[in-house]
Coordinates of C-alpha atoms in Angstrom, one line a residue:
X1 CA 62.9 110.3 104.9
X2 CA 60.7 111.0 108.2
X3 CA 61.9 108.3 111.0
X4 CA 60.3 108.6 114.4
X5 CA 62.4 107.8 116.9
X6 CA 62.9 107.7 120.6
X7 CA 65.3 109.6 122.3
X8 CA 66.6 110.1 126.0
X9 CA 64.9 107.0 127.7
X10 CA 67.1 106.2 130.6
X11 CA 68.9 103.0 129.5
X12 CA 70.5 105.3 126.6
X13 CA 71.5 107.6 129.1
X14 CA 73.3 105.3 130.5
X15 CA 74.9 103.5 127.6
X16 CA 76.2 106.6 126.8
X17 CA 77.2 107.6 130.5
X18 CA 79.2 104.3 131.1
X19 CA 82.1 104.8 128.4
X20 CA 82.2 108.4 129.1
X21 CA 82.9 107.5 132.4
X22 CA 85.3 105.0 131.7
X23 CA 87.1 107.7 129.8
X24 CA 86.7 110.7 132.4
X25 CA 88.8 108.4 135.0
X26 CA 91.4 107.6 132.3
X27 CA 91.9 111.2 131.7
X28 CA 92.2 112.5 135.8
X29 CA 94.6 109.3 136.3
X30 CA 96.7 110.0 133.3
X31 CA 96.8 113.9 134.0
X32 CA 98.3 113.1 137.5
X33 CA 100.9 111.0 136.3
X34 CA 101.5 113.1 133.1
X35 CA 101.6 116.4 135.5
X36 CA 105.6 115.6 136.5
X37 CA 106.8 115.7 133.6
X38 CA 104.6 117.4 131.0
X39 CA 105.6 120.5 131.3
X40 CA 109.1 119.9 130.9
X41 CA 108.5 117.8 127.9
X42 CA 106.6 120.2 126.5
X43 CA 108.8 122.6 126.6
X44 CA 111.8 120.5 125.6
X45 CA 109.4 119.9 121.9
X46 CA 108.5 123.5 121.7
X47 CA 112.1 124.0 121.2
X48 CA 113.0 121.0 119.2
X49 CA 110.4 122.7 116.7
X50 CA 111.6 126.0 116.9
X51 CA 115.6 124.9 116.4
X52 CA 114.0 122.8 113.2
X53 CA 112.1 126.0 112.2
X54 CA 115.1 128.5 112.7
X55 CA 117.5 126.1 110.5
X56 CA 114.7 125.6 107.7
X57 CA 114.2 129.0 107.0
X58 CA 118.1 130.2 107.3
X59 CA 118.1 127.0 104.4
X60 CA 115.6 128.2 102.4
X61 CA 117.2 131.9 102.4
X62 CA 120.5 130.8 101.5
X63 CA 118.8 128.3 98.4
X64 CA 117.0 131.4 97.6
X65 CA 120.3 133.7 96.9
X66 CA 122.0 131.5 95.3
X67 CA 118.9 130.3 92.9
X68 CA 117.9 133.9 92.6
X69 CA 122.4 134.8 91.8
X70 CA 121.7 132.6 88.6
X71 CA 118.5 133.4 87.7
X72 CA 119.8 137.2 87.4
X73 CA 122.3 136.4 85.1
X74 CA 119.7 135.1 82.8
X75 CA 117.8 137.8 82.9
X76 CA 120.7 140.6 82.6
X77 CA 121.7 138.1 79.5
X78 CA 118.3 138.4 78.0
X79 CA 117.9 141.8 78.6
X80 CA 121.3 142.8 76.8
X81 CA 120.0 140.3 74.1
X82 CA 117.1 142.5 73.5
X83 CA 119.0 146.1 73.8
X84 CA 121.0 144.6 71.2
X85 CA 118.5 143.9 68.9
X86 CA 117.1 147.4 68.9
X87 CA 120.7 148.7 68.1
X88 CA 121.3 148.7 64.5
X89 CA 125.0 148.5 64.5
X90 CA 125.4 145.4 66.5
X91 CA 122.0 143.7 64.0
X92 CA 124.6 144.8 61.4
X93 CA 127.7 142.9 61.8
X94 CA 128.0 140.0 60.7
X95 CA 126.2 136.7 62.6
X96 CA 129.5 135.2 64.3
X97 CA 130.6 138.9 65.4
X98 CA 127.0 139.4 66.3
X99 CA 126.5 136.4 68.6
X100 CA 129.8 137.5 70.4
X101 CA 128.6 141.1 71.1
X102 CA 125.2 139.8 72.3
X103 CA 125.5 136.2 73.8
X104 CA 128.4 137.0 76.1
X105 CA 127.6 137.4 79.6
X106 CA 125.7 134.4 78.8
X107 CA 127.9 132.0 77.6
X108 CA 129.9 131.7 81.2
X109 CA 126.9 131.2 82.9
X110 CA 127.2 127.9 85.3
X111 CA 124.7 125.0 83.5
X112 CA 123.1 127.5 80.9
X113 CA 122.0 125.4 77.8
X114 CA 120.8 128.0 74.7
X115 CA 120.2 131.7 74.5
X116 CA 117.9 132.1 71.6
X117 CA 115.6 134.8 70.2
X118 CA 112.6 134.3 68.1
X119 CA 110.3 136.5 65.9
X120 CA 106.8 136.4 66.3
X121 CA 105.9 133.2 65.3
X122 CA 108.7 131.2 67.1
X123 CA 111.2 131.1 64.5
X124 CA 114.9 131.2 65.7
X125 CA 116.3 134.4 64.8
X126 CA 119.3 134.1 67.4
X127 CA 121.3 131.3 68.4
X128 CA 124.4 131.4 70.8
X129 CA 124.6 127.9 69.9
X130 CA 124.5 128.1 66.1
X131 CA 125.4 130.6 63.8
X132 CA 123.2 130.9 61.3
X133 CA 120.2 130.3 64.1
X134 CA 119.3 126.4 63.8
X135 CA 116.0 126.1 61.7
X136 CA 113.7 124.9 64.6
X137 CA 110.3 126.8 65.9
X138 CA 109.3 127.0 69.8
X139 CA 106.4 128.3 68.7
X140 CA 104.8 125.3 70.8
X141 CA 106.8 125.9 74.0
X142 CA 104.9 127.4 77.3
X143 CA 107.4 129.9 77.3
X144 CA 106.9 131.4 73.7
X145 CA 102.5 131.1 74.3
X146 CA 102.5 132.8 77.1
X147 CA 104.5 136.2 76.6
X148 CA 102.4 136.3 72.9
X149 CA 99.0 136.0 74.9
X150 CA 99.9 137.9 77.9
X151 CA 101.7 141.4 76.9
X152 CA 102.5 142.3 81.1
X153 CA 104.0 138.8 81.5
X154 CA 107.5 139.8 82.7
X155 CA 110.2 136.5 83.2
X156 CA 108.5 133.6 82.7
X157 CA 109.8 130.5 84.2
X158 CA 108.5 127.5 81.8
X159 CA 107.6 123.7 82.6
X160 CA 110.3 120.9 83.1
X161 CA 111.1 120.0 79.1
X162 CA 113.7 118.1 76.8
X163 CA 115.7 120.5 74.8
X164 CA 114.8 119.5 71.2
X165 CA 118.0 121.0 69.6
X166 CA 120.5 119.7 71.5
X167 CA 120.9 116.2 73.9
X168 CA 121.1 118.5 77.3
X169 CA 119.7 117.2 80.0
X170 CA 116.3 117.8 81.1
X171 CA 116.1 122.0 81.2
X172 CA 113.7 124.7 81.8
X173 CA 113.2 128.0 79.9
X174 CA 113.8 131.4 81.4
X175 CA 112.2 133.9 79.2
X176 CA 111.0 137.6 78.4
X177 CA 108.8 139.5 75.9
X178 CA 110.0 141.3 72.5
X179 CA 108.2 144.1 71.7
X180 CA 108.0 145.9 68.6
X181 CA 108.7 149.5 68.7
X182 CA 104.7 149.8 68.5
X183 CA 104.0 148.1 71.5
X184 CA 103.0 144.3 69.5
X185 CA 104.4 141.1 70.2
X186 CA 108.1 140.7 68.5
X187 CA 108.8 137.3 69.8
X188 CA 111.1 136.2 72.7
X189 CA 114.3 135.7 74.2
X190 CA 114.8 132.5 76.2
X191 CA 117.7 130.9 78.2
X192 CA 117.6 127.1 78.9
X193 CA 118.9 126.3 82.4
X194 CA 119.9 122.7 82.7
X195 CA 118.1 120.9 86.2
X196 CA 121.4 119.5 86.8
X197 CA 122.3 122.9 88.5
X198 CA 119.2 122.6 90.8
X199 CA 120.3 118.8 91.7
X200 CA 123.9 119.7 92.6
X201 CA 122.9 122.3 94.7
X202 CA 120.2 120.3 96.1
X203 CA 122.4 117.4 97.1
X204 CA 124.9 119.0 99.1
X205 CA 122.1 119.8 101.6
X206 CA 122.0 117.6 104.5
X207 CA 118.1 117.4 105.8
X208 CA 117.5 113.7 107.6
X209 CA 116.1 110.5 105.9
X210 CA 112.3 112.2 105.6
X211 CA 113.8 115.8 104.7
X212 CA 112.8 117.1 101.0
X213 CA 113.5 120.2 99.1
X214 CA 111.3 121.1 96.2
X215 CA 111.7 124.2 93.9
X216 CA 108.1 124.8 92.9
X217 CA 106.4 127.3 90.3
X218 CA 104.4 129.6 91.9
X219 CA 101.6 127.6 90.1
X220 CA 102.4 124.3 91.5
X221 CA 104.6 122.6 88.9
X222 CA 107.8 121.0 90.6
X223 CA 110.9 121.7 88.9
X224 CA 113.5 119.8 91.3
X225 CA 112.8 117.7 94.0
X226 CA 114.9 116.3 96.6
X227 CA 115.4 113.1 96.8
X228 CA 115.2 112.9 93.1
X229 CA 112.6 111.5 91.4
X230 CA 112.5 111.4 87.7
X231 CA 108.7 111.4 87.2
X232 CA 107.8 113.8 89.9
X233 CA 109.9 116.6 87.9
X234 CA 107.0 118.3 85.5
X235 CA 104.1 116.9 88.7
X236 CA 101.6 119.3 89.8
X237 CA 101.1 119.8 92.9
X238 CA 98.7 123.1 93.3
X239 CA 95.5 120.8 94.5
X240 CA 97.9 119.3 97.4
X241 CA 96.7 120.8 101.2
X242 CA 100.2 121.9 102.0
X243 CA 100.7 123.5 98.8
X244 CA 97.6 125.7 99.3
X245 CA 98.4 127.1 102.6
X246 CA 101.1 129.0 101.0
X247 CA 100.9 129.4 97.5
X248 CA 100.0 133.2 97.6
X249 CA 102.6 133.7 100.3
X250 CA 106.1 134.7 100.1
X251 CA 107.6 133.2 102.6
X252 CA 106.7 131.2 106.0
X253 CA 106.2 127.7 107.7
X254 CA 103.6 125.4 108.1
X255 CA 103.4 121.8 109.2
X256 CA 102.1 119.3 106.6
X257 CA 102.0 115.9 104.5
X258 CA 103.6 116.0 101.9
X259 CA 102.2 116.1 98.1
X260 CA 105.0 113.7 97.0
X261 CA 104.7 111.1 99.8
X262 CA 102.4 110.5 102.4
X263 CA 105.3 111.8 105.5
X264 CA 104.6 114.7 107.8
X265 CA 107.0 117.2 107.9
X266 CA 107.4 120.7 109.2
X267 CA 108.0 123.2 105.7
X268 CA 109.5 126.3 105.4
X269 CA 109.0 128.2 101.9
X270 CA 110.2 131.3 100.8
X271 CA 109.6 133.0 96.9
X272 CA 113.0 133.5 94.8
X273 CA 113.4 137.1 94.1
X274 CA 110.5 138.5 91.8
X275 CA 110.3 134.9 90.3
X276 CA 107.6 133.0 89.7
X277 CA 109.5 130.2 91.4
X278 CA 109.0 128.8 95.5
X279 CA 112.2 126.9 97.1
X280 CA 110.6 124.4 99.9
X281 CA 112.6 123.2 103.0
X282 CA 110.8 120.2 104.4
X283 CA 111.6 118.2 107.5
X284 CA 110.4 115.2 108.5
X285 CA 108.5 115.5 111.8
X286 CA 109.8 111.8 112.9
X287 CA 113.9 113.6 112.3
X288 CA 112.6 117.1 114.0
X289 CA 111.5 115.2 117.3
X290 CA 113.9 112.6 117.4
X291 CA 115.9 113.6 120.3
X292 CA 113.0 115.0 122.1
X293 CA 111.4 111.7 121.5
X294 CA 114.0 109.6 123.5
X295 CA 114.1 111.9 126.4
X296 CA 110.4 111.7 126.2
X297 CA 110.8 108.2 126.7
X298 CA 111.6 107.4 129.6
X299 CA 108.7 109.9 131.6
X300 CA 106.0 108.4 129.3
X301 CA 106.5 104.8 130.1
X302 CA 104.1 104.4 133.0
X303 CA 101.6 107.3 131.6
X304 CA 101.6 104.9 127.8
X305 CA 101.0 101.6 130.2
X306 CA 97.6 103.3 131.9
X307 CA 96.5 104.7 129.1
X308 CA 96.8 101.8 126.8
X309 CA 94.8 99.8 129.4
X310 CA 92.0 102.8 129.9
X311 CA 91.7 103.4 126.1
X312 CA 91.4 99.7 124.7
X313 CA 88.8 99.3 127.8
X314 CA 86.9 102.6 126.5
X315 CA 87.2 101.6 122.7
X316 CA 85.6 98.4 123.7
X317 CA 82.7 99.8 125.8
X318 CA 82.3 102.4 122.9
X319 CA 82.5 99.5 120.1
X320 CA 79.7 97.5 121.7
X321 CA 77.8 100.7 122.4
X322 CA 78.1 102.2 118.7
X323 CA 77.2 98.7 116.9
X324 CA 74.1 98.3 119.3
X325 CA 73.0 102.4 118.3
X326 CA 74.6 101.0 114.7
X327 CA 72.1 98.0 114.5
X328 CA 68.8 100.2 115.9
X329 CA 69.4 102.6 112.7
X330 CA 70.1 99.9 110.3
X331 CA 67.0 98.6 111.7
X332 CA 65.0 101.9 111.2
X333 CA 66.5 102.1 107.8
X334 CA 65.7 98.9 106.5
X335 CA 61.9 99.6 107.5
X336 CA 62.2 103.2 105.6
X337 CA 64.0 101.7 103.0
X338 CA 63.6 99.9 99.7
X339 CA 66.3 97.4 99.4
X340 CA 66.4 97.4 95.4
X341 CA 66.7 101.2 94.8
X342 CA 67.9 102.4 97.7
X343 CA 65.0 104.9 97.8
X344 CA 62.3 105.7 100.5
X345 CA 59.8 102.8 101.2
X346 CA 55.9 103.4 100.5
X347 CA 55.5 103.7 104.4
X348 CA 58.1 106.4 104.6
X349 CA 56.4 108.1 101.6
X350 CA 53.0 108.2 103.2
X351 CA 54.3 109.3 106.6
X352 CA 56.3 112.3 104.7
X353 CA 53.1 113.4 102.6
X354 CA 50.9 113.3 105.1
X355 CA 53.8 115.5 107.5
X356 CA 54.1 117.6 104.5
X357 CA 50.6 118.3 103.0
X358 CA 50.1 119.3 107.1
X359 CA 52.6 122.1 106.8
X360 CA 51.8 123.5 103.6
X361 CA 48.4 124.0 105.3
X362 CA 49.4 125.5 108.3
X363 CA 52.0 127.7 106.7
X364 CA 50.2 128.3 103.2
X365 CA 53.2 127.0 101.3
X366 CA 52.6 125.2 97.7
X367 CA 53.2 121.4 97.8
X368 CA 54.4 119.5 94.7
X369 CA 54.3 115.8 94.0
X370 CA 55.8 113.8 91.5
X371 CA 54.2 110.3 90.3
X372 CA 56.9 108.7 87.9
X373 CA 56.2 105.1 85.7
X374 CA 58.6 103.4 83.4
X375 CA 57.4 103.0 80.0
X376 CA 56.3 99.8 78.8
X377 CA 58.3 97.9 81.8
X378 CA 56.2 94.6 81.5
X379 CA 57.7 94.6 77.9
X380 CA 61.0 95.3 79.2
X381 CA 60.7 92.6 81.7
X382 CA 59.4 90.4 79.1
X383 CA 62.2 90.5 76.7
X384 CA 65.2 91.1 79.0
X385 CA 64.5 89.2 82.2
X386 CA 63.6 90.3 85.7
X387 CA 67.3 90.7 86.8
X388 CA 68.0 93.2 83.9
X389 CA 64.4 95.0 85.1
X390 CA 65.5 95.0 88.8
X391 CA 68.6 96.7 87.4
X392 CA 66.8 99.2 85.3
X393 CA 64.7 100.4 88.1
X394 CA 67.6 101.0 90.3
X395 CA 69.3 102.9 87.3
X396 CA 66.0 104.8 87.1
X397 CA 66.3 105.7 91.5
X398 CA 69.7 107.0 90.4
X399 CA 68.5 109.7 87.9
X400 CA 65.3 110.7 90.0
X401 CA 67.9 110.8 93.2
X402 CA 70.5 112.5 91.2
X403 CA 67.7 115.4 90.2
X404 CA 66.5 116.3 93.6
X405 CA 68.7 117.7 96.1
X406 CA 67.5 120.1 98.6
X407 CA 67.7 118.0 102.5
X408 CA 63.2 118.3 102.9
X409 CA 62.2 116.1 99.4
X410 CA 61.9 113.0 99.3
X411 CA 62.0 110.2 96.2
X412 CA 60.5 107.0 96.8
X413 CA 59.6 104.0 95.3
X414 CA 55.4 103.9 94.9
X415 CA 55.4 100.4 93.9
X416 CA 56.1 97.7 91.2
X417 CA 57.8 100.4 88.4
X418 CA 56.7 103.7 90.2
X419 CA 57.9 106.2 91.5
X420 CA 57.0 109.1 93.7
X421 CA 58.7 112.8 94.6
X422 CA 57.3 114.8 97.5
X423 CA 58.3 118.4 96.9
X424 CA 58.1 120.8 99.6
X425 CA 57.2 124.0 99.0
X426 CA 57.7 124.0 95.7
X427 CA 55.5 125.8 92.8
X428 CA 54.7 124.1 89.8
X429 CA 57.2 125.1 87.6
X430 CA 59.7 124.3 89.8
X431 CA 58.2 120.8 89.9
X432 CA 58.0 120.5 86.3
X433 CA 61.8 121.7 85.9
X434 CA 62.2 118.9 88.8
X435 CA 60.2 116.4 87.0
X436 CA 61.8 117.6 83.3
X437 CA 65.3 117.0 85.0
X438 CA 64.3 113.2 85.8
X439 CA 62.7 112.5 82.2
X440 CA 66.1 114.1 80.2
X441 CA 68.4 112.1 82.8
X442 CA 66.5 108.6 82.4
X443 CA 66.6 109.1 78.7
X444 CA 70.1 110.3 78.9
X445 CA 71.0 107.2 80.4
X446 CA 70.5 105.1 77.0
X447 CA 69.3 102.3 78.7
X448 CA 68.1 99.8 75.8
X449 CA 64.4 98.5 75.8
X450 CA 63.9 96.7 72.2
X451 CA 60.4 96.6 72.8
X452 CA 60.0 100.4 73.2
X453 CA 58.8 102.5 70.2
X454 CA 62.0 104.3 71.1
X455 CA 64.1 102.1 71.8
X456 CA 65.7 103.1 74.9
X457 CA 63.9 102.9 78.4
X458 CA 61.8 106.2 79.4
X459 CA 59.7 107.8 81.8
X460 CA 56.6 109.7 82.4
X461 CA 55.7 111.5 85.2
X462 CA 53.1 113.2 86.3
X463 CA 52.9 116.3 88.5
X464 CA 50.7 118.1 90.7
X465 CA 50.9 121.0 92.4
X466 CA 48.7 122.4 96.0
X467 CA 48.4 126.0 96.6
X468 CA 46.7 127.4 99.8
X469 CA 44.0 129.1 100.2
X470 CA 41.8 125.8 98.2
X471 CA 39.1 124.0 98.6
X472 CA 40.8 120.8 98.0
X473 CA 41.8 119.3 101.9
X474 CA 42.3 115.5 101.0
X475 CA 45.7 114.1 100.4
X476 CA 44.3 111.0 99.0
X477 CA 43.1 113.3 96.2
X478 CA 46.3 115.1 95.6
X479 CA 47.6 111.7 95.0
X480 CA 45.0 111.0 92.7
X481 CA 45.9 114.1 90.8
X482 CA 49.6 113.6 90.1
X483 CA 48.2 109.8 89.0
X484 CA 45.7 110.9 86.4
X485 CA 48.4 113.7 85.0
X486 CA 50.9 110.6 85.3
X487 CA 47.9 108.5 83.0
X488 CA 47.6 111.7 80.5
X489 CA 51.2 111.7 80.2
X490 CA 51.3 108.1 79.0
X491 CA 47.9 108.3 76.6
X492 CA 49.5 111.4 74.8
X493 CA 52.7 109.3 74.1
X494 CA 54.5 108.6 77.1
X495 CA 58.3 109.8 77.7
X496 CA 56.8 113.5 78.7
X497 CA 55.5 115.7 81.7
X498 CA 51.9 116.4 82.4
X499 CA 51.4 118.6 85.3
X500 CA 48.3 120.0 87.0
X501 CA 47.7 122.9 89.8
X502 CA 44.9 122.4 92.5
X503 CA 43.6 125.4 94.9
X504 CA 42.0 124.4 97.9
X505 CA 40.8 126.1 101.2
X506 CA 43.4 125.7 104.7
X507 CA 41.2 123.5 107.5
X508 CA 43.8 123.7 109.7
X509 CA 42.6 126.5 112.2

């Protein structure tokens, strides 16, 4: 809304010079005391950081051979599974010679659960835990949809899930496609891995109190977490800011809060292999600094004692300064204001349209205005009470607000039921689509009126529209316009948008 309002009168100038200057001295006094010893301790951190960094990432590279070590084997394992397949000598012995020959250099493997092999439509066709293959489909698993759906999916690392035929522990699936010898989906091969192997590792590695380590999909879905949590295992965690500095990044560190918990913490992350998979040393900032934080102590004792005195003196200054500038705007914008809708007041309308039928003059720019009445409101008042009206017409301000949003228009409330739009240059059919946007939202908004023939609360608005060069110079009269389209709206059966286009001749020079 258009507010007029004095600026850079010498008592603000000096409202806003006095905490400033408060401040200024703070600063000069601190920096001489600080000078000593700052750049010592600032050197002493820079280190502390760098020592914290160095360890993380030799952390993460070691978690990432060994992870990577066992993942291998998996895939080595799957691969021989599906060479075997396409051999028919080993297809043709029989099932408990055939699971030998093709399950193992999988059966050793530290913490695997199932090698298994489906068809194509996630029937079991090999089991290295059953012979014949247990009757079960995985034709709902992550790790079956995607390889079907995506033919250049190579290993797929699947979501944290309960092995349905057995009572493992929670496990996740390590898969690869089957392809048919013409090129079409054949199935998959899948090994479960048990999470019990990524908590042992994970526990033997000593990272402070505030010190996590997360293996991550590369799409955000944790798979272990340290300190374990049971139902952050599955959690994603791709919308969390430190998760999307790095998530198309192989390696590096960043400083962050965590996704988990609300602890900053320096992170080092580094990709497994070619895996879809992200191991994630974090330390807590509070454990990285400690040290540096108690030698610190002692040189920041009498800089902490004058700046506790020159801040709470500034914050006070400032606090009375911002509620007095506070309390002239609140001022301003209850004037401007309509306290029930929250909309512009009449006064702030009729300052804006006259402001605004002025440019489009000068600059030959169309002007649009809106004039907006709810249907039969005395009826509505009538039957449901002034308090439901009062609510109805601020659930009406919240469509027309919700339908205009560029920074120069402005909704206010005309008076009593109505409402009114200015639209800066705007044509008419982009005021109707304006206008059309306010009707469908008020009606979407189901708002019951018994009284109304149907039987929700509605609108009608009328629109008009001032293009320049025209004859018509009166602002009144443009006013007058959108009313009477607003009055032919309601005789041809309310709920609708009338809109009218007036040329008229620039007087402004």
């Amino acid at each position: 809304m258009h507010e007029s309002v004095q600026t850079g009168t010498k008592g603000d100038r000096t409202s806003r010079a006095v905490p400033i200057l408060i401040v200024g001295t703070g600063i000069a006094l601190s920096l001489i005391i600080a000078t000593i010893g700052s750049v010592a301790l600032y050197q002493m951190r820079r280190d502390a950081i760098d020592n914290a960094r160095q360890a993380s990432e030799n952390l993460s590279l070691t978690l990432e051979r060994a992870i990577a070590r066992n993942l291998q084997t998996y895939e080595l394992s799957m691969h021989a599974v599906i060479d075997g397949m396409k051999d028919p000598e080993i297809m043709s012995l029989s099932p408990a010679l055939r699971n030998l020959v093709l399950f193992d250099r999988s059966i050793s493997a530290e913490d695997l659960g199932s090698m298994l092999a489906t068809d194509d439509k996630g029937n079991l066709v090999l089991d290295s835990r059953s012979t014949p293959p247990r009757p079960v489909s995985v034709s709902d698993r992550d790790y079956f949809i995607v390889h079907k759906q995506d033919p250049k999916m190579g290993i797929f690392v699947s979501r944290p899930f309960q092995p349905r035929l057995t009572t493992d522990a929670p496990s996740i699936g390590i898969s690869s496609r089957i392809a048919n010898p013409d090129g079409s989906f054949g199935g998959v091969v899948v090994g479960t891995l048990r999470l019990n192997f990524f908590r042992r590792l994970f526990e033997g590695v000593e990272l402070g109190d505030g010190g996590v380590l997360t293996l991550v999909r590369d799409d955000g879905i944790v798979i272990m977490r340290r300190p374990f949590e049971a139902d952050v295992i599955g959690r994603d965690i791709s919308l969390s800011p430190v998760f999307s500095t790095f998530k198309d990044l192989d390696q590096g560190t960043r400083f962050g809060t965590g996704a988990i918990d609300p602890v900053e913490r320096l992170y080092s992350f580094r990709k497994i292999g070619s895996y879809p998979l992200k191991i994630i040393v974090g330390r807590s900032l509070d454990d990285v600094l400690l040290a540096w934080r108690k030698r610190a102590a002692a040189f920041s004792i009498l800089i902490v004692a004058v700046d506790l005195v020159i801040v709470a003196l500034s914050l006070l200054l400032a606090r009375e300064w911002e509620q007095r500038v506070a309390s002239e705007r609140q001022l301003q914008k209850m004037v401007g204001t309509d306290g029930l809708t929250g909309l512009a007041s009449r006064r702030a309308l009729d300052d804006r349209a006259d402001m605004e039928w002025r440019r489009a003059l000068r600059h030959g720019m169309p002007l649009s205005v809106l004039m907006i009445d709810v249907d039969e409101f005395k009826a509505y008042n009538d039957h449901y009470g002034h308090i439901a009206g009062d609510d109805a017409l601020a659930s009406v301000s919240a469509c027309i607000g919700g339908a205009i949003r560029r920074p120069g228009d402005i909704a206010a409330r005309y008076g009593g039921e109505e409402f009114s739009v200015i639209l800066p240059n705007t044509n008419a059919s982009g005021a109707v689509g304006v206008a059309e946007a306010i009707r469908t939202a008020v009606l979407a908004s189901r708002i019951p009126h018994v009284a109304s023939q149907r039987q929700h609360l509605t609108v009608s608005i009328g629109a008009a529209t001032m293009t320049v060069p025209t004859d018509f110079t009166d602002l009144r009269g443009f006013f007058q316009a959108a009313d009477a389209a607003l009055y032919s709206a309601k005789a041809l059966g309310r709920n609708r948008v009338i809109s009218r286009i007036m040329e008229a001749h620039n007087t402004e020079g």
